[in-house]
Coordinates of C-alpha atoms in Angstrom, one line a residue:
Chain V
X10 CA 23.9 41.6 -15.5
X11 CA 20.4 39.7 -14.5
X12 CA 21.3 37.1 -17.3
X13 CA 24.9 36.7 -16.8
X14 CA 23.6 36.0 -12.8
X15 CA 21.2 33.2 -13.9
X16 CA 23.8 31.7 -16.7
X17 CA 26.5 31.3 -14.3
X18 CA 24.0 30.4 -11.8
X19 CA 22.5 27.4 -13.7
X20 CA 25.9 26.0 -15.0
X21 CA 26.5 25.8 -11.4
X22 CA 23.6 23.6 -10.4
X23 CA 24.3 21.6 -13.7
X24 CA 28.0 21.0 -12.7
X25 CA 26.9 20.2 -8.9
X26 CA 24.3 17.5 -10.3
X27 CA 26.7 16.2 -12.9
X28 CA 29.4 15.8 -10.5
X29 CA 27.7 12.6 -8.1
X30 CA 27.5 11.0 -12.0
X31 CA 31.0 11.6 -12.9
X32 CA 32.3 10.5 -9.8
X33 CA 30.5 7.0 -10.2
X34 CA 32.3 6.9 -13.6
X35 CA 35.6 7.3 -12.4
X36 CA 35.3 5.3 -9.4
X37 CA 34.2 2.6 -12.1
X38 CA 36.7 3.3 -14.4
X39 CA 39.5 3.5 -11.8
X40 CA 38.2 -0.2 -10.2
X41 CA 37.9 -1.6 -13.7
X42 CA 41.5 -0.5 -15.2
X43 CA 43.0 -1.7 -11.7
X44 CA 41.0 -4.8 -11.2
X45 CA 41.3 -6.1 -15.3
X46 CA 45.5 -6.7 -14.6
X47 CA 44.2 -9.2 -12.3
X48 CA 42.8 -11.4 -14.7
X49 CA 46.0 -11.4 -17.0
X50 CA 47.2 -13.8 -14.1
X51 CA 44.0 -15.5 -13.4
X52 CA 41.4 -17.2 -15.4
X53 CA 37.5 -15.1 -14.7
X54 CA 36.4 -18.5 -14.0
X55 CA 39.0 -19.5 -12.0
X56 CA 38.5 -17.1 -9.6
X57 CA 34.7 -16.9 -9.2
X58 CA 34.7 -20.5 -8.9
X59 CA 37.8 -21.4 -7.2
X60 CA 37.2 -23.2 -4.1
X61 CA 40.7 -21.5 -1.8
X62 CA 41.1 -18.2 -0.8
X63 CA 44.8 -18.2 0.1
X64 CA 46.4 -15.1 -1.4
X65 CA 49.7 -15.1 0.3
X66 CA 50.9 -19.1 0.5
X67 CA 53.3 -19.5 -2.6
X68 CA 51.4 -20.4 -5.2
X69 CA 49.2 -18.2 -3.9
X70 CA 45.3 -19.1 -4.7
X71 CA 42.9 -17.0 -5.6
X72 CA 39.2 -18.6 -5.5
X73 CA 36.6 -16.1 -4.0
X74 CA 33.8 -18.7 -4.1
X75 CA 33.7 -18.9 -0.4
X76 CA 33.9 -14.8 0.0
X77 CA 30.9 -14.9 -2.7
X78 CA 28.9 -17.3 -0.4
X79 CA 30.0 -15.6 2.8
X80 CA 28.5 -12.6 1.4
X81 CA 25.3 -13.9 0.4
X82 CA 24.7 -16.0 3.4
X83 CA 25.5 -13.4 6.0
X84 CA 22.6 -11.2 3.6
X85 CA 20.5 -14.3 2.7
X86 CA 20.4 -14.7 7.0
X87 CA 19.9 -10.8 7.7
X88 CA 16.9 -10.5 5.0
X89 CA 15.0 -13.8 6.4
X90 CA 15.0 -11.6 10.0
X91 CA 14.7 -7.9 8.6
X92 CA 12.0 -8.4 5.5
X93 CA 9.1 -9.9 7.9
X94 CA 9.9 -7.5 11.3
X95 CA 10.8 -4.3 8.8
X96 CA 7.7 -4.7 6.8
X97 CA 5.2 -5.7 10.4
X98 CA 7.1 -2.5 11.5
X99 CA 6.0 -0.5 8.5
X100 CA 2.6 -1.5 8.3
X101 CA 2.3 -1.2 12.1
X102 CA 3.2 2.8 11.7
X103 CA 1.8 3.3 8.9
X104 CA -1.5 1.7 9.4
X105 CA -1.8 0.6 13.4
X106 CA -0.4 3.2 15.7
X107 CA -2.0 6.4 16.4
X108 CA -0.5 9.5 15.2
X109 CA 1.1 10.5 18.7
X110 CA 3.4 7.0 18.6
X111 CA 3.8 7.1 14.5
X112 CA 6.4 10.0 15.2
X113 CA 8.1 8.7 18.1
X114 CA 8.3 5.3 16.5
X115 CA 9.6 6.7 13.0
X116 CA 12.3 8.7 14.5
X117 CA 13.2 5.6 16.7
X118 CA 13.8 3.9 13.4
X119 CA 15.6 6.3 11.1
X120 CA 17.8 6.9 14.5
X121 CA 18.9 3.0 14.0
X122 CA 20.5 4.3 10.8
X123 CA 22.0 6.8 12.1
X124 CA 24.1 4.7 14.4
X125 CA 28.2 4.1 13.3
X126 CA 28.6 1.0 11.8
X127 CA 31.5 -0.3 13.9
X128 CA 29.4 0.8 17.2
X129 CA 26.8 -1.8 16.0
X130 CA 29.7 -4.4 15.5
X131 CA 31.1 -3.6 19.0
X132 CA 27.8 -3.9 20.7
X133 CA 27.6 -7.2 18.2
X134 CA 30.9 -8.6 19.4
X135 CA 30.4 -8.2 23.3
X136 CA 26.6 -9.6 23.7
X137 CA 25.2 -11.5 21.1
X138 CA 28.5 -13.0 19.8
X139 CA 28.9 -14.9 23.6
X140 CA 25.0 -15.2 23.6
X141 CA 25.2 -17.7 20.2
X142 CA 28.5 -18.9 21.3
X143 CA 26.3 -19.9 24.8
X144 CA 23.3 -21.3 23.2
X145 CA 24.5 -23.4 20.3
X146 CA 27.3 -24.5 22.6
X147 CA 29.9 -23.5 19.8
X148 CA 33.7 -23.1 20.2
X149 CA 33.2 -19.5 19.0
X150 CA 30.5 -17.0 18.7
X151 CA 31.9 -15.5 15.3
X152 CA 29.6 -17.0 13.0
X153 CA 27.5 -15.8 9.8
X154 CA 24.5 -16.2 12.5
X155 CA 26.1 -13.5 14.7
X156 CA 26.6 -11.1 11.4
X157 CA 23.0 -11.8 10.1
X158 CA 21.4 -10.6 13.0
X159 CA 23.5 -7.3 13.0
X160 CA 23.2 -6.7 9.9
X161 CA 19.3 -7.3 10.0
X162 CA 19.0 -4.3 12.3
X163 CA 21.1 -2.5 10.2
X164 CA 18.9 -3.1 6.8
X165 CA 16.2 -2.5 9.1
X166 CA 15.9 1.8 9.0
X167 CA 16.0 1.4 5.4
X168 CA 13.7 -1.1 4.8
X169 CA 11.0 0.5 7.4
X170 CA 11.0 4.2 6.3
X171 CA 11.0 3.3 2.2
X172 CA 8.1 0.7 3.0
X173 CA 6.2 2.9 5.3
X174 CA 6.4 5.7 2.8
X175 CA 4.9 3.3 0.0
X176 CA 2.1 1.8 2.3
X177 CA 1.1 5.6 3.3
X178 CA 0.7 6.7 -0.3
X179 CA -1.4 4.2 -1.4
X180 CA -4.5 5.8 -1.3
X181 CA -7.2 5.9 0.8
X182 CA -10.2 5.3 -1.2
X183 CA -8.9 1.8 -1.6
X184 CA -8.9 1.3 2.5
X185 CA -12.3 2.3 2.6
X186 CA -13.7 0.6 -0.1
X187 CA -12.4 -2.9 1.4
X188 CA -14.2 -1.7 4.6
X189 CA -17.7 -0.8 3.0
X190 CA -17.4 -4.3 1.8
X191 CA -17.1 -5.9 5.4
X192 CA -13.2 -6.4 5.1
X193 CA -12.1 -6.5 8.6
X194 CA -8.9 -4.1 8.9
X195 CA -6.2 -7.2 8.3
X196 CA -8.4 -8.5 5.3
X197 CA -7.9 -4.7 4.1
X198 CA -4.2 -4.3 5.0
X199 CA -3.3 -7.6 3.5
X200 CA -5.6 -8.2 0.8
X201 CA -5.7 -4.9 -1.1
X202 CA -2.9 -2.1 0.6
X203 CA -0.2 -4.5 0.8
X204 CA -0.7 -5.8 -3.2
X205 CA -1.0 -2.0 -3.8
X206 CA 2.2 -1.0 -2.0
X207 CA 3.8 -4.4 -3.2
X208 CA 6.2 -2.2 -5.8
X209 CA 7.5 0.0 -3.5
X210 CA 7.9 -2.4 -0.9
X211 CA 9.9 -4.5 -2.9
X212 CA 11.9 -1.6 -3.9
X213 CA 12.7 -1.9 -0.3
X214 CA 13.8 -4.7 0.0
X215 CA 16.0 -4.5 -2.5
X216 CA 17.9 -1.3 -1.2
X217 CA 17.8 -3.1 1.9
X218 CA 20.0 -6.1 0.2
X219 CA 22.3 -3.2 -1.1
X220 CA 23.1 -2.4 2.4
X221 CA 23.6 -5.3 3.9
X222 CA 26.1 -6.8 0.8
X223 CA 28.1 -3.4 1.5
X224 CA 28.5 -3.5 4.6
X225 CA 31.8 -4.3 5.9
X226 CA 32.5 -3.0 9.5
X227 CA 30.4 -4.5 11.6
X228 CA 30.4 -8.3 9.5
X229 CA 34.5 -8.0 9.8
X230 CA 33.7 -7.5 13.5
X231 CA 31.5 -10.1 14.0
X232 CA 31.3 -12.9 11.6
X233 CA 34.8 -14.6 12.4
X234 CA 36.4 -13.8 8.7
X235 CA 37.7 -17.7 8.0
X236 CA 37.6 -17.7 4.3
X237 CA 35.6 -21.4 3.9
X238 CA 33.1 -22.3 2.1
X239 CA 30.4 -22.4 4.8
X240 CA 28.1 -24.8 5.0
X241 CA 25.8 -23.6 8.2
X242 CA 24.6 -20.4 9.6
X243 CA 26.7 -21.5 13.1
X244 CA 30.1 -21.0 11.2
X245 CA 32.6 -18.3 10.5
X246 CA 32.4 -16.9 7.4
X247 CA 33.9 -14.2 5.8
X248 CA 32.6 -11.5 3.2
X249 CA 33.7 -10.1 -0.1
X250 CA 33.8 -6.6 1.9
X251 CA 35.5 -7.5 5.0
X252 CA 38.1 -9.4 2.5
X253 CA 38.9 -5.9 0.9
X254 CA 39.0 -4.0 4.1
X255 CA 40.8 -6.5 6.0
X256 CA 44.1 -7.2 3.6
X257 CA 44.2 -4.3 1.4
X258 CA 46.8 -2.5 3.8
X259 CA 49.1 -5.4 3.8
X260 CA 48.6 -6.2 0.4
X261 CA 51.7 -5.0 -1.8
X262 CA 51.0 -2.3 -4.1
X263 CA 51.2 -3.6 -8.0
X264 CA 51.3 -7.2 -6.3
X265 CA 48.7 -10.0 -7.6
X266 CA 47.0 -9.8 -4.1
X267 CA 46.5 -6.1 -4.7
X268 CA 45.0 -6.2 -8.1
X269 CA 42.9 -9.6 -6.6
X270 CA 41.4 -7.2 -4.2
X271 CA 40.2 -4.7 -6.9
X272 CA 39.0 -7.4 -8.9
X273 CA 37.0 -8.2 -5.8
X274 CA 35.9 -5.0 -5.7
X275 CA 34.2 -4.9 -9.0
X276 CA 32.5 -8.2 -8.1
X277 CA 31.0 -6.1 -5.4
X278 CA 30.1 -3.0 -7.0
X279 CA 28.8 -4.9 -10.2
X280 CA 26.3 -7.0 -7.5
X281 CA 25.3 -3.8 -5.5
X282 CA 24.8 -2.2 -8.6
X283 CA 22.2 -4.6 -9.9
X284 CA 20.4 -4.6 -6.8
X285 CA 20.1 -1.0 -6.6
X286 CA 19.1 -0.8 -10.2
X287 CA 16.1 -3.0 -9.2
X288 CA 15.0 -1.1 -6.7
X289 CA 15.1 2.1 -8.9
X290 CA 13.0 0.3 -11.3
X291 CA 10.6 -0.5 -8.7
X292 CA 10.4 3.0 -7.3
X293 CA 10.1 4.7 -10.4
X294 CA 7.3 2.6 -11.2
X295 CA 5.5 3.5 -8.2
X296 CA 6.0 7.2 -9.1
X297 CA 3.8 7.1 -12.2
Chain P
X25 CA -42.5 -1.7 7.5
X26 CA -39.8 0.9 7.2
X27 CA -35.8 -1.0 7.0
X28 CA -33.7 2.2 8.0
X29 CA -35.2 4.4 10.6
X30 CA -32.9 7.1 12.2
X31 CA -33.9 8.5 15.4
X32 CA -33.4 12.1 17.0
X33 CA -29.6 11.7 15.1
X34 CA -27.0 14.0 16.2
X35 CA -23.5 14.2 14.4
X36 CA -20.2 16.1 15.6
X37 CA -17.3 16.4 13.9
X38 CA -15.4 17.9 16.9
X39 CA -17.4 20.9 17.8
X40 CA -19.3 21.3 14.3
X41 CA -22.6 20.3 14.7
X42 CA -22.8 18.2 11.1
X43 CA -26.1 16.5 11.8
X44 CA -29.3 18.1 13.8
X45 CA -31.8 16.2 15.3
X46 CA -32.1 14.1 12.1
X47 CA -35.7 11.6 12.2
X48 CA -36.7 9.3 8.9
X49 CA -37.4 6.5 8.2
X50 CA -36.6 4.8 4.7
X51 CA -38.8 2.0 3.4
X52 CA -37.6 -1.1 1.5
X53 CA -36.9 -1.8 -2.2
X54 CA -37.2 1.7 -3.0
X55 CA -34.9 4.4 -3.7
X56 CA -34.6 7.0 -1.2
X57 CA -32.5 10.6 -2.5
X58 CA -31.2 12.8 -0.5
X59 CA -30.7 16.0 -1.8
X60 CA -29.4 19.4 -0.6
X61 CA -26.8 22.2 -1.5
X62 CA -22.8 21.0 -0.6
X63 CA -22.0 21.0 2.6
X64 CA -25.7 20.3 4.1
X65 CA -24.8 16.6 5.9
X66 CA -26.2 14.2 3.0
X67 CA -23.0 12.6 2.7
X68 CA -22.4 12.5 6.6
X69 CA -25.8 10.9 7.3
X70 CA -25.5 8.3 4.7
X71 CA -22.0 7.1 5.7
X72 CA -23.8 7.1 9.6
X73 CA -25.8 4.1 7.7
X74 CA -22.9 2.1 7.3
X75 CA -20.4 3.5 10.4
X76 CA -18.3 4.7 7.7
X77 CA -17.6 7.6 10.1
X78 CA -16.4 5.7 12.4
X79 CA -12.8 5.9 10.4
X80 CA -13.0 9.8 11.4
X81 CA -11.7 10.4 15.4
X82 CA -13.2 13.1 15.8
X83 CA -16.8 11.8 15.0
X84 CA -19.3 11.9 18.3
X85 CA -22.7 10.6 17.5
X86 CA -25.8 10.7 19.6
X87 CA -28.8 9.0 18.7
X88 CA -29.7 6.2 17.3
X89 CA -30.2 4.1 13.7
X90 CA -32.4 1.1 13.7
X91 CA -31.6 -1.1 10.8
X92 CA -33.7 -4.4 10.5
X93 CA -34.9 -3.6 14.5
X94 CA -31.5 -3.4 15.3
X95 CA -29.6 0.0 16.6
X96 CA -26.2 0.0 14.5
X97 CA -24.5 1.9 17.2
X98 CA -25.0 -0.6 19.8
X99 CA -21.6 -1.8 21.1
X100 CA -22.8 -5.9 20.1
X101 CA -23.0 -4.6 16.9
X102 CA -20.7 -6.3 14.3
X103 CA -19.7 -3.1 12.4
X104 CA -17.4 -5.7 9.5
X105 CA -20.9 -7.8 9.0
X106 CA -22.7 -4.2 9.0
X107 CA -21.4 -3.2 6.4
X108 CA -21.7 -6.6 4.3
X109 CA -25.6 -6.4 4.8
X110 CA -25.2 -1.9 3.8
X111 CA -22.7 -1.8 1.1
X112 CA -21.5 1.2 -0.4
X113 CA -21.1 2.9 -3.9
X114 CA -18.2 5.8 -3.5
X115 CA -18.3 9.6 -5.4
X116 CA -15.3 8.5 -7.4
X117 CA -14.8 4.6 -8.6
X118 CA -13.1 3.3 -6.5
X119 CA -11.7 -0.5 -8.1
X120 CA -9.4 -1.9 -6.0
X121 CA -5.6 -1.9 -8.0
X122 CA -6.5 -5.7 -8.5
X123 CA -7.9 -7.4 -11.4
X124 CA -11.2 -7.0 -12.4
X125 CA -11.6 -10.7 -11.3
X126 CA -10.3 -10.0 -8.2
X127 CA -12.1 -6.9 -7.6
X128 CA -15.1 -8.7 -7.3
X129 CA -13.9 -12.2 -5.8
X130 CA -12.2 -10.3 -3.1
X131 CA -15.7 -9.9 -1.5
X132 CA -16.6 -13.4 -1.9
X133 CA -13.6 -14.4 -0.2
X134 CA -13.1 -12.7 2.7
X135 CA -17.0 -13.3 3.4
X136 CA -15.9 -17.1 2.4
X137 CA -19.4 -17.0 0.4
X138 CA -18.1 -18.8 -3.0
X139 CA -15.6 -22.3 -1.4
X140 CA -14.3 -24.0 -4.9
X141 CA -12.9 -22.4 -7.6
X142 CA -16.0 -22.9 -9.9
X143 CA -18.8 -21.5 -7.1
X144 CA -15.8 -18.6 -7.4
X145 CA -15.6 -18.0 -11.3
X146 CA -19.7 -18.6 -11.7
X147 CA -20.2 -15.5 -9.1
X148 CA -17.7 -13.6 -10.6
X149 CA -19.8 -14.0 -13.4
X150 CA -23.2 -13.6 -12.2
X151 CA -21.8 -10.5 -10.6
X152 CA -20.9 -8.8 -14.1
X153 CA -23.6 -9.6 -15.7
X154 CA -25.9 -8.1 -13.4
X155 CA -24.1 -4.6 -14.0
X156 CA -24.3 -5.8 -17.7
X157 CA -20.4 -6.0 -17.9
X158 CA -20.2 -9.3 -18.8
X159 CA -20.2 -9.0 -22.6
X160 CA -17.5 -6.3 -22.3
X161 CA -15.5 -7.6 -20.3
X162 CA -15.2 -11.4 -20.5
X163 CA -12.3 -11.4 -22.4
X164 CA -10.3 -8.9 -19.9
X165 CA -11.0 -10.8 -16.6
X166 CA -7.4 -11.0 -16.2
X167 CA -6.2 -7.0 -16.9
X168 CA -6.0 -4.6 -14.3
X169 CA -9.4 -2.6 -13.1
X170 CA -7.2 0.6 -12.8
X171 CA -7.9 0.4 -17.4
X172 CA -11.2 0.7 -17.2
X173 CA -13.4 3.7 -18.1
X174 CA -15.1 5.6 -15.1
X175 CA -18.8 4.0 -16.3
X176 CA -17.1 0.7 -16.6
X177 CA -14.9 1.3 -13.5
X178 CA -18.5 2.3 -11.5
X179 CA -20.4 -0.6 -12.4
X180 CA -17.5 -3.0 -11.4
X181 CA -17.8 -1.2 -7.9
X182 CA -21.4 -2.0 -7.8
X183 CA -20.8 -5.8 -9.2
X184 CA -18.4 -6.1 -6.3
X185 CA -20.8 -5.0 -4.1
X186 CA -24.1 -6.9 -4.8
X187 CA -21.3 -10.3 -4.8
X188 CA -21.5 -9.9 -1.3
X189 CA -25.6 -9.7 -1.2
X190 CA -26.2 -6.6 0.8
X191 CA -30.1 -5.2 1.4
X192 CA -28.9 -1.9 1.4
X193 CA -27.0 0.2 -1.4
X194 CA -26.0 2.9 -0.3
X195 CA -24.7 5.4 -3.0
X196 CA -22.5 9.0 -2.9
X197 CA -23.1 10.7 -6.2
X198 CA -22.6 7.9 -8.2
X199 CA -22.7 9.3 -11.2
X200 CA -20.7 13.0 -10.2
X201 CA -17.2 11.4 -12.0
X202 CA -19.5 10.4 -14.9
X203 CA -21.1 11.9 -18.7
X204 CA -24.5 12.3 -19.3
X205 CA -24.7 9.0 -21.2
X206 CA -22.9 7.1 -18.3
X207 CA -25.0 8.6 -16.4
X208 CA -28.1 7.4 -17.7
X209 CA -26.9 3.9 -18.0
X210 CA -26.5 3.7 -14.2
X211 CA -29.3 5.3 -14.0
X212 CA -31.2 3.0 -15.6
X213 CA -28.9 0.2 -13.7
X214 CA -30.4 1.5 -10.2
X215 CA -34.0 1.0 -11.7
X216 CA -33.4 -2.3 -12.0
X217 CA -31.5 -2.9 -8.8
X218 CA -34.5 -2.1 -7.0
X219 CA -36.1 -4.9 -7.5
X220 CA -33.8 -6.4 -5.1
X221 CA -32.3 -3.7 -3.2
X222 CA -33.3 -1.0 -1.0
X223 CA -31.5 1.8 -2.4
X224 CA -30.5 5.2 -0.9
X225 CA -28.5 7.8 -2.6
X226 CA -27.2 11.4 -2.0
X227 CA -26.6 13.6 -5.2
X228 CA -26.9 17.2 -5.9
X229 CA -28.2 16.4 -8.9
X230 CA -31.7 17.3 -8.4
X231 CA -33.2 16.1 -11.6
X232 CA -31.2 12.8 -10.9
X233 CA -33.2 12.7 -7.8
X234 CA -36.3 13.6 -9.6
X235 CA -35.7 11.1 -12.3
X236 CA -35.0 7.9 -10.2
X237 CA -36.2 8.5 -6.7
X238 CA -39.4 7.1 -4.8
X239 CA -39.0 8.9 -1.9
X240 CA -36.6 12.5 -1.4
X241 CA -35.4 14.1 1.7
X242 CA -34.3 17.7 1.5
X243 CA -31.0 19.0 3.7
X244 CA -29.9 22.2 4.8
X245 CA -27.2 23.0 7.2
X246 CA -27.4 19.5 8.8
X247 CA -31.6 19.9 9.2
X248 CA -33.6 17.2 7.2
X249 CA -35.6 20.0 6.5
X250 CA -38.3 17.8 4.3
X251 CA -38.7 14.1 3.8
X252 CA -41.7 12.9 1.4
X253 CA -42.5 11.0 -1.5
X254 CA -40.7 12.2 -4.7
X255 CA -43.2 13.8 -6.3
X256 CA -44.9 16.0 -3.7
X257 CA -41.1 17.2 -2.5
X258 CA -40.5 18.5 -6.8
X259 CA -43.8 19.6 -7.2
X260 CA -45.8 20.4 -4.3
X261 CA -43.4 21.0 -1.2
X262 CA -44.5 21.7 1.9
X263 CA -41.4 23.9 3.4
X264 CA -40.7 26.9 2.0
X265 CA -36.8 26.5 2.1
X266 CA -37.8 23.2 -0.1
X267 CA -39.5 24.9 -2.6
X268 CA -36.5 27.7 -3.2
X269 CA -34.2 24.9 -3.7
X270 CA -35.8 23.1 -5.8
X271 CA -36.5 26.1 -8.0
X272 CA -32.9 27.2 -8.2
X273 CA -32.9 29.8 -5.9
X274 CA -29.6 28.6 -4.1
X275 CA -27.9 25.8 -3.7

């Protein structure tokens, strides 16, 4: 009875922990045998490079090289705000504050995560979309600038609590020994536990990245989705994500706009994926 | 003329009493033990030396330590050049995750004591081969310290420390993550360190104490119960609790 309990038992934790795998496989699999019709139509190149995103003019034209660009500028714009604060913020808990503030502080953060995605885009849309529109005296507010600066706060939870954790293990012997030498706290901090933590903070980063480039409520919201090649921060851009969400309902299943959508798709998921492989590279390394 | 002279010290950690009414005085370019059974204060007292307790917020300390006619604990003090001028040599190496190049010209830098590149590589040098790790290590400037052995790994902490030219060494049972042989080889490292430095170490090791010490202070429960020349304290002591410590009757 006692072994039949811990057979079945284990199988069952072995099919729970299988299950997250096999579900990335057939999500994969499923974006792949939809997305691969597309390119029957289109030439790969044609479409990363193509200049015209205009799926539904007849011919209809299918070049996601400004969604591409939309998507790395809104996250190119986030990272510049959220890697310098999110990393200050990480050393300043992990280091700075005293113990009292270090749990009010680190709640306050992983609290900003918890926060719906399109709730950030609505606050987004009705005060710092007038506020840029205001200061750089533009005709609209709806600009990759706008999304950036959302999105920053966004990638900031993630960035804070995986960097704070790798700052606090680095251990202590190496703070002390910088401050038997004379290091003054910074020259300790910056010199010696931010090189140590360097890995994990990089690791970071990069799952910081991953949720930006995913993101897709609050950038449809906010960034102004004109599909242009963008050449400034103070224009409207639109992302590979808010592409998907935005014209997949009217999209005509079996169409070439359908399949163009999936093929997006695995553009996305193949990008994410990489970044998040990274990161896991990094953070196994800081494990051993 | 006595460098280090500690006066009526007092040490809490919270409400434990760690140090008692601690008076000595330790003399230059000599190496001063401190022994005692675990848990007696030695390593407390000699990270008072450098404000090393200061990182603890609980420590309350009354008293006072005169180093070079100046009391440490006086609030001009400038605790980061304090602990230039009394550097310290941890239980465990502690290298920092940094090259072995780095580990020593991180001192030099942030005390801005070497400016070009070539002032930089010749201390780096001079540095190793005091801690005679120059010959084994010339070629591996560039690999990470973490790769060394714990003799190798100890000496590098002691190179990095003499870059900066401290008076004082102060040392926590060096040789406690070390063999025998290591052992003997830093040993025989802190003989010839003397020359320069003014040494003070804590071990448990009492023949260590025996074997390189000029002077030796006994602890117990936070007392400095004894605090004489080396060898009147291991053969001739004048306290009784001395003597059955010394003789392996606890500790």
């Amino acid at each position: 009875m006692k072994k039949i309990k811990e057979f079945l038992i284990e199988k069952i934790i072995f099919i729970s922990g299988s299950l997250s795998i096999v579900f990335v496989v057939l999500i994969f699999i499923f974006l792949i045998k939809e997305g691969i019709l597309f390119f029957k139509y289109v030439q790969f190149k044609d479409f990363i490079v193509g200049k015209n995103w205009y799926p539904i003019s007849s011919p209809a034209q299918f070049g996601m090289l400004p969604l591409i660009l939309g998507s790395l500028l809104v996250t190119l714009g986030a990272m510049i705000i959220s890697i310098p604060l999110g990393v200050a913020c990480a050393l300043y808990i992990a280091e700075v504050v005293n113990p009292k503030l270090k749990d009010l502080l680190k709640t306050g953060v992983e609290l900003l995560a918890a926060i719906p995605s399109v709730v950030i885009g609505f606050i987004g849309m009705v005060t710092l979309v007038p506020l840029v529109k205001n200061i750089f005296h533009l005709p609209t507010g709806l600009t990759a600038l706008s999304g950036s600066i959302m999105l920053a706060f966004m990638a900031m939870p993630t960035i804070v609590s995986i960097a704070e954790d790798a700052i606090t293990v680095v251990p202590r012997r190496y703070k002390e020994a910088a401050l038997a030498l004379g290091a003054t706290h910074w020259q300790a901090l910056y010199r010696v536990i931010l090189v140590a933590a360097a890995p994990g903070i990089f690791a970071a980063i990069m799952l910081g990245i991953g949720r930006v480039i995913g993101e897709t409520m609050a950038v449809m919201m906010i960034t102004g989705n004109a599909a242009v090649i963008p050449h400034s921060f103070l224009q409207p851009v639109r992302t590979l994500t808010a592409t998907i969400a935005a014209e997949m309902g009217e999209s005509i299943r079996g169409s070439n706009h359908y399949y163009a959508l999936f093929a997006v798709g695995i553009i996305l998921f193949i990008i994410t994926f990489i970044i998040n492989f990274i990161a896991d590279v990094f953070l196994h390394r800081i494990k051993k | 003329m006595s460098l280090i002279r500690a006066e009526k010290l007092n040490l809490y950690y919270g409400n434990f009493h760690a140090l008692i009414n601690v008076n000595l005085s330790i003399e230059e370019k000599r190496i001063t033990a401190i022994i005692g059974p675990s848990g007696c204060g030695k390593s407390t007292l000699l990270r008072t030396f450098n404000r090393m307790n200061d990182l603890i917020e609980t420590v309350h300390i009354d008293g006072s330590i005169i180093i070079n006619n100046e009391n440490i604990f006086s609030k001009t003090t400038d605790i980061d050049s304090l602990r230039r001028k009394v550097g310290m040599v941890f239980q465990r190496p502690n290298p920092f995750p940094l090259s072995v190049y780095e580990n020593i010209a991180f001192g030099l830098k942030i005390h801005k004591i070497a400016k070009t590149r070539n002032e930089l590589e010749h201390t780096v040098e001079q540095g190793l081969k005091s801690v005679l790790l120059w010959d084994q290590l010339k070629d591996k400037l560039k690999t990470s310290a973490l790769n060394l052995t714990l003799e190798q790994a100890q000496r590098l902490c002691i190179a990095r420390l003499i870059a900066v030219k401290p008076e004082i060494l102060l040392m926590d049972e060096p040789c406690s993550a070390l063999d025998p042989i290591a052992t003997m080889h830093i040993e025989e490292l802190m003989l010839e360190l003397k020359k320069n430095y003014t040494i003070v170490i804590v071990t448990h090791n009492m023949q260590q104490a025996a074997r390189v010490s000029d002077d030796t202070g006994f602890m117990l429960l936070g007392k400095l119960i004894e605090f004489n020349k080396a060898e009147k304290i291991f053969t001739n002591p004048d306290k009784k609790e001395t003597e059955d410590y010394i003789t392996g009757r606890y500790g």
